[in-house]
Amino acid sequence: MRIFYSLIALLLMALMTLFTSCQKEEDAGNMELVAVPVTMSVADFRTSVYIQEAKEIEQAGKIYTYKDYVFINDVNRGVHIIDNSNPETPQKIKYLKIPQNTDVAIKEDMLFANSGMDLVVFDISDINNIKQQERVEDVFENYQPTAPVGAAFVDTENLDFQKEVIIGYVLERRKIEMVRDDRMIMAAESFNSDASGFAATGTGGSMARFNIKDKFLYVVGQQTLSVFNISSLSSPEHISTDYVGWQIETIFNQDDYLYLGSSTGMYIYSIEDPSTPEFVSVLQHVLGCDPVVVDGDMAYVTIRGGNECGQSWSQLQVIDVADKQNPELLATYEMDSPYGLGVKDDLLFVCDGDSGLKIYDKTQSPGLTLTDHFQDINTYDVIPLEEVLLMVGDDILHQYTYADNEIRLLSSFSLN
């Protein structure tokens, strides 16, 4: 009998082990990566801007140039300032620590930068003694940083958006039943967020969300266009923030029109009345990340597929914008993974990600002829200046000269 009970006990233990193993496998199958916000109080956030000495960059973002200086965004951290008076030997000189910063624009020695929900103004007339001049509060929407890759949800259960600012995330793996709570937000839906060197206004790349035209600063958010009167440069006046479209990514100005690149198309807004942009038209395309530049009657748009951008394929589009009411797609060219682009005279420069910098002759536009291709470099955005081409990618600032109708590399400057 004792042997019988022993066998029963062993059988029960085996069944329990099997059940536990199956339960673990079932639980493992119901696990999701959740992004848990790391926060800072709004009060501390607004006092955490500092002017510091030069340092290494962590993640190079957008590029901007003004006078002899290049400004490179360190994504969501701040702005690195580079002395580029000699493009063959650029030097890092200052760092502006600006939490949740992604963009800058400059006019007459005043630098405008976003910091989360606020606009911050710096006086850079003395580059060795930069001063914060103003902070215009609560003028930008949707300022949360992008959730980490792989996160299915963002946990907002204990978050007070009125008193806290998200400055980062930690990843946790949780059971799927736990993350199906109403206080969990789908990461992909709600937390995926973007001339002459001596002009009074600086020059940004095609990935820019900031644009200055005369006495006005225009800033695009994911769904909005904000307008600021900067007649008084040190005290900008927030005029309006209006809904303009879905997943707006970039802004470009030519004459009295703004061209907004979005994940679904190109929007055209009239600024004949600069304080009140008016919708003119939209040319829709398939889902894809989309910067735009305009030269004369032609707009050039790169559409990048993959990841959060939409379809798997990528292309360069040439669009006739002579009739602003009815822009017309004229030609498309296959690309690998395009980002920023720029134009100078007869040339079109396209940053095609890991496929390098591609240079086209556009004299017969919409027909484009590939004339040069700098391979084996990672490319993100480009600014064609009068004498030098600036290009940033993979935390490296590349500079090229146009001398003698030949594009030649001047320098490759590591930002790390």
JSON list of N, CA, C and O in Angstrom, two decimals, residues 12 33 44 50 55 68 75 87 92 125 135 138 145 155 163 171 199 208 210 232 249 271 327 344 387 415:
[
{"chain": "A", "resi": 12, "resn": "LEU", "atom": "N", "xyz": [1.37, 12.79, -8.91]},
{"chain": "A", "resi": 12, "resn": "LEU", "atom": "CA", "xyz": [0.86, 14.14, -8.65]},
{"chain": "A", "resi": 12, "resn": "LEU", "atom": "C", "xyz": [1.95, 15.19, -8.81]},
{"chain": "A", "resi": 12, "resn": "LEU", "atom": "O", "xyz": [1.72, 16.28, -9.36]},
{"chain": "A", "resi": 33, "resn": "LEU", "atom": "N", "xyz": [6.80, 44.03, -23.78]},
{"chain": "A", "resi": 33, "resn": "LEU", "atom": "CA", "xyz": [7.72, 45.05, -23.29]},
{"chain": "A", "resi": 33, "resn": "LEU", "atom": "C", "xyz": [6.94, 46.34, -23.05]},
{"chain": "A", "resi": 33, "resn": "LEU", "atom": "O", "xyz": [6.24, 46.83, -23.94]},
{"chain": "A", "resi": 44, "resn": "ASP", "atom": "N", "xyz": [11.62, 71.62, -12.03]},
{"chain": "A", "resi": 44, "resn": "ASP", "atom": "CA", "xyz": [13.03, 71.26, -12.20]},
{"chain": "A", "resi": 44, "resn": "ASP", "atom": "C", "xyz": [13.41, 71.24, -13.68]},
{"chain": "A", "resi": 44, "resn": "ASP", "atom": "O", "xyz": [14.52, 71.64, -14.05]},
{"chain": "A", "resi": 50, "resn": "TYR", "atom": "N", "xyz": [21.53, 74.60, -19.26]},
{"chain": "A", "resi": 50, "resn": "TYR", "atom": "CA", "xyz": [22.87, 75.07, -18.88]},
{"chain": "A", "resi": 50, "resn": "TYR", "atom": "C", "xyz": [23.72, 75.32, -20.12]},
{"chain": "A", "resi": 50, "resn": "TYR", "atom": "O", "xyz": [23.58, 74.62, -21.13]},
{"chain": "A", "resi": 55, "resn": "LYS", "atom": "N", "xyz": [31.52, 68.93, -25.38]},
{"chain": "A", "resi": 55, "resn": "LYS", "atom": "CA", "xyz": [31.53, 67.55, -24.92]},
{"chain": "A", "resi": 55, "resn": "LYS", "atom": "C", "xyz": [31.19, 66.64, -26.09]},
{"chain": "A", "resi": 55, "resn": "LYS", "atom": "O", "xyz": [30.85, 67.09, -27.19]},
{"chain": "A", "resi": 68, "resn": "ASP", "atom": "N", "xyz": [29.84, 81.60, -38.89]},
{"chain": "A", "resi": 68, "resn": "ASP", "atom": "CA", "xyz": [30.93, 80.61, -38.97]},
{"chain": "A", "resi": 68, "resn": "ASP", "atom": "C", "xyz": [30.67, 79.40, -38.09]},
{"chain": "A", "resi": 68, "resn": "ASP", "atom": "O", "xyz": [31.62, 78.64, -37.81]},
{"chain": "A", "resi": 75, "resn": "VAL", "atom": "N", "xyz": [20.01, 64.59, -29.81]},
{"chain": "A", "resi": 75, "resn": "VAL", "atom": "CA", "xyz": [18.57, 64.34, -29.73]},
{"chain": "A", "resi": 75, "resn": "VAL", "atom": "C", "xyz": [18.06, 64.29, -28.29]},
{"chain": "A", "resi": 75, "resn": "VAL", "atom": "O", "xyz": [18.52, 63.49, -27.47]},
{"chain": "A", "resi": 87, "resn": "PRO", "atom": "N", "xyz": [36.60, 75.07, -42.53]},
{"chain": "A", "resi": 87, "resn": "PRO", "atom": "CA", "xyz": [35.89, 73.80, -42.71]},
{"chain": "A", "resi": 87, "resn": "PRO", "atom": "C", "xyz": [36.79, 72.56, -42.74]},
{"chain": "A", "resi": 87, "resn": "PRO", "atom": "O", "xyz": [36.29, 71.45, -42.57]},
{"chain": "A", "resi": 92, "resn": "LYS", "atom": "N", "xyz": [34.78, 71.84, -31.84]},
{"chain": "A", "resi": 92, "resn": "LYS", "atom": "CA", "xyz": [33.67, 71.98, -30.90]},
{"chain": "A", "resi": 92, "resn": "LYS", "atom": "C", "xyz": [34.05, 73.02, -29.85]},
{"chain": "A", "resi": 92, "resn": "LYS", "atom": "O", "xyz": [35.15, 72.97, -29.30]},
{"chain": "A", "resi": 125, "resn": "SER", "atom": "N", "xyz": [25.29, 86.43, -29.25]},
{"chain": "A", "resi": 125, "resn": "SER", "atom": "CA", "xyz": [26.12, 87.47, -29.86]},
{"chain": "A", "resi": 125, "resn": "SER", "atom": "C", "xyz": [27.57, 87.34, -29.43]},
{"chain": "A", "resi": 125, "resn": "SER", "atom": "O", "xyz": [28.48, 87.66, -30.18]},
{"chain": "A", "resi": 135, "resn": "ARG", "atom": "N", "xyz": [11.98, 82.40, -21.82]},
{"chain": "A", "resi": 135, "resn": "ARG", "atom": "CA", "xyz": [11.36, 81.08, -21.93]},
{"chain": "A", "resi": 135, "resn": "ARG", "atom": "C", "xyz": [9.85, 81.30, -22.06]},
{"chain": "A", "resi": 135, "resn": "ARG", "atom": "O", "xyz": [9.21, 81.82, -21.14]},
{"chain": "A", "resi": 138, "resn": "ASP", "atom": "N", "xyz": [4.59, 76.53, -22.34]},
{"chain": "A", "resi": 138, "resn": "ASP", "atom": "CA", "xyz": [3.37, 75.82, -22.76]},
{"chain": "A", "resi": 138, "resn": "ASP", "atom": "C", "xyz": [2.87, 76.25, -24.13]},
{"chain": "A", "resi": 138, "resn": "ASP", "atom": "O", "xyz": [1.69, 76.56, -24.32]},
{"chain": "A", "resi": 145, "resn": "PRO", "atom": "N", "xyz": [9.10, 62.24, -25.35]},
{"chain": "A", "resi": 145, "resn": "PRO", "atom": "CA", "xyz": [10.11, 61.61, -26.20]},
{"chain": "A", "resi": 145, "resn": "PRO", "atom": "C", "xyz": [9.63, 60.27, -26.74]},
{"chain": "A", "resi": 145, "resn": "PRO", "atom": "O", "xyz": [8.72, 59.64, -26.19]},
{"chain": "A", "resi": 155, "resn": "ASP", "atom": "N", "xyz": [3.50, 52.99, -20.00]},
{"chain": "A", "resi": 155, "resn": "ASP", "atom": "CA", "xyz": [2.74, 52.97, -18.76]},
{"chain": "A", "resi": 155, "resn": "ASP", "atom": "C", "xyz": [2.57, 54.40, -18.24]},
{"chain": "A", "resi": 155, "resn": "ASP", "atom": "O", "xyz": [3.52, 55.02, -17.78]},
{"chain": "A", "resi": 163, "resn": "LYS", "atom": "N", "xyz": [2.18, 68.11, -13.96]},
{"chain": "A", "resi": 163, "resn": "LYS", "atom": "CA", "xyz": [3.27, 68.39, -13.02]},
{"chain": "A", "resi": 163, "resn": "LYS", "atom": "C", "xyz": [4.59, 67.72, -13.40]},
{"chain": "A", "resi": 163, "resn": "LYS", "atom": "O", "xyz": [5.63, 68.05, -12.82]},
{"chain": "A", "resi": 171, "resn": "LEU", "atom": "N", "xyz": [12.63, 49.89, -19.64]},
{"chain": "A", "resi": 171, "resn": "LEU", "atom": "CA", "xyz": [11.79, 48.83, -20.19]},
{"chain": "A", "resi": 171, "resn": "LEU", "atom": "C", "xyz": [11.55, 47.74, -19.16]},
{"chain": "A", "resi": 171, "resn": "LEU", "atom": "O", "xyz": [12.46, 47.32, -18.45]},
{"chain": "A", "resi": 199, "resn": "ALA", "atom": "N", "xyz": [24.34, 85.36, -43.28]},
{"chain": "A", "resi": 199, "resn": "ALA", "atom": "CA", "xyz": [23.04, 86.02, -43.31]},
{"chain": "A", "resi": 199, "resn": "ALA", "atom": "C", "xyz": [22.57, 86.31, -41.90]},
{"chain": "A", "resi": 199, "resn": "ALA", "atom": "O", "xyz": [23.03, 85.71, -40.93]},
{"chain": "A", "resi": 208, "resn": "ALA", "atom": "N", "xyz": [14.21, 69.97, -40.77]},
{"chain": "A", "resi": 208, "resn": "ALA", "atom": "CA", "xyz": [13.88, 70.97, -39.76]},
{"chain": "A", "resi": 208, "resn": "ALA", "atom": "C", "xyz": [12.38, 71.04, -39.47]},
{"chain": "A", "resi": 208, "resn": "ALA", "atom": "O", "xyz": [11.55, 70.88, -40.37]},
{"chain": "A", "resi": 210, "resn": "PHE", "atom": "N", "xyz": [11.66, 73.89, -37.50]},
{"chain": "A", "resi": 210, "resn": "PHE", "atom": "CA", "xyz": [11.67, 75.33, -37.26]},
{"chain": "A", "resi": 210, "resn": "PHE", "atom": "C", "xyz": [11.96, 76.05, -38.56]},
{"chain": "A", "resi": 210, "resn": "PHE", "atom": "O", "xyz": [12.82, 75.61, -39.33]},
{"chain": "A", "resi": 232, "resn": "SER", "atom": "N", "xyz": [10.35, 91.46, -31.68]},
{"chain": "A", "resi": 232, "resn": "SER", "atom": "CA", "xyz": [11.22, 91.64, -30.52]},
{"chain": "A", "resi": 232, "resn": "SER", "atom": "C", "xyz": [11.92, 90.30, -30.30]},
{"chain": "A", "resi": 232, "resn": "SER", "atom": "O", "xyz": [11.34, 89.37, -29.73]},
{"chain": "A", "resi": 249, "resn": "GLU", "atom": "N", "xyz": [6.13, 66.34, -40.17]},
{"chain": "A", "resi": 249, "resn": "GLU", "atom": "CA", "xyz": [7.52, 66.01, -39.84]},
{"chain": "A", "resi": 249, "resn": "GLU", "atom": "C", "xyz": [8.51, 67.12, -40.14]},
{"chain": "A", "resi": 249, "resn": "GLU", "atom": "O", "xyz": [9.51, 67.28, -39.43]},
{"chain": "A", "resi": 271, "resn": "ILE", "atom": "N", "xyz": [1.51, 82.06, -46.71]},
{"chain": "A", "resi": 271, "resn": "ILE", "atom": "CA", "xyz": [1.81, 83.01, -45.65]},
{"chain": "A", "resi": 271, "resn": "ILE", "atom": "C", "xyz": [1.87, 84.43, -46.23]},
{"chain": "A", "resi": 271, "resn": "ILE", "atom": "O", "xyz": [2.70, 85.25, -45.82]},
{"chain": "A", "resi": 327, "resn": "PRO", "atom": "N", "xyz": [-0.78, 70.76, -57.00]},
{"chain": "A", "resi": 327, "resn": "PRO", "atom": "CA", "xyz": [0.55, 70.18, -57.21]},
{"chain": "A", "resi": 327, "resn": "PRO", "atom": "C", "xyz": [0.43, 68.84, -57.92]},
{"chain": "A", "resi": 327, "resn": "PRO", "atom": "O", "xyz": [-0.51, 68.07, -57.68]},
{"chain": "A", "resi": 344, "resn": "LYS", "atom": "N", "xyz": [21.24, 73.07, -54.72]},
{"chain": "A", "resi": 344, "resn": "LYS", "atom": "CA", "xyz": [22.11, 74.22, -54.98]},
{"chain": "A", "resi": 344, "resn": "LYS", "atom": "C", "xyz": [22.34, 74.31, -56.48]},
{"chain": "A", "resi": 344, "resn": "LYS", "atom": "O", "xyz": [22.85, 73.37, -57.09]},
{"chain": "A", "resi": 387, "resn": "GLU", "atom": "N", "xyz": [29.68, 77.91, -50.62]},
{"chain": "A", "resi": 387, "resn": "GLU", "atom": "CA", "xyz": [30.96, 77.34, -51.00]},
{"chain": "A", "resi": 387, "resn": "GLU", "atom": "C", "xyz": [31.21, 75.94, -50.45]},
{"chain": "A", "resi": 387, "resn": "GLU", "atom": "O", "xyz": [32.10, 75.24, -50.91]},
{"chain": "A", "resi": 415, "resn": "LEU", "atom": "N", "xyz": [31.97, 63.69, -34.06]},
{"chain": "A", "resi": 415, "resn": "LEU", "atom": "CA", "xyz": [31.33, 64.46, -32.99]},
{"chain": "A", "resi": 415, "resn": "LEU", "atom": "C", "xyz": [31.49, 63.80, -31.63]},
{"chain": "A", "resi": 415, "resn": "LEU", "atom": "O", "xyz": [31.08, 64.35, -30.61]}
]
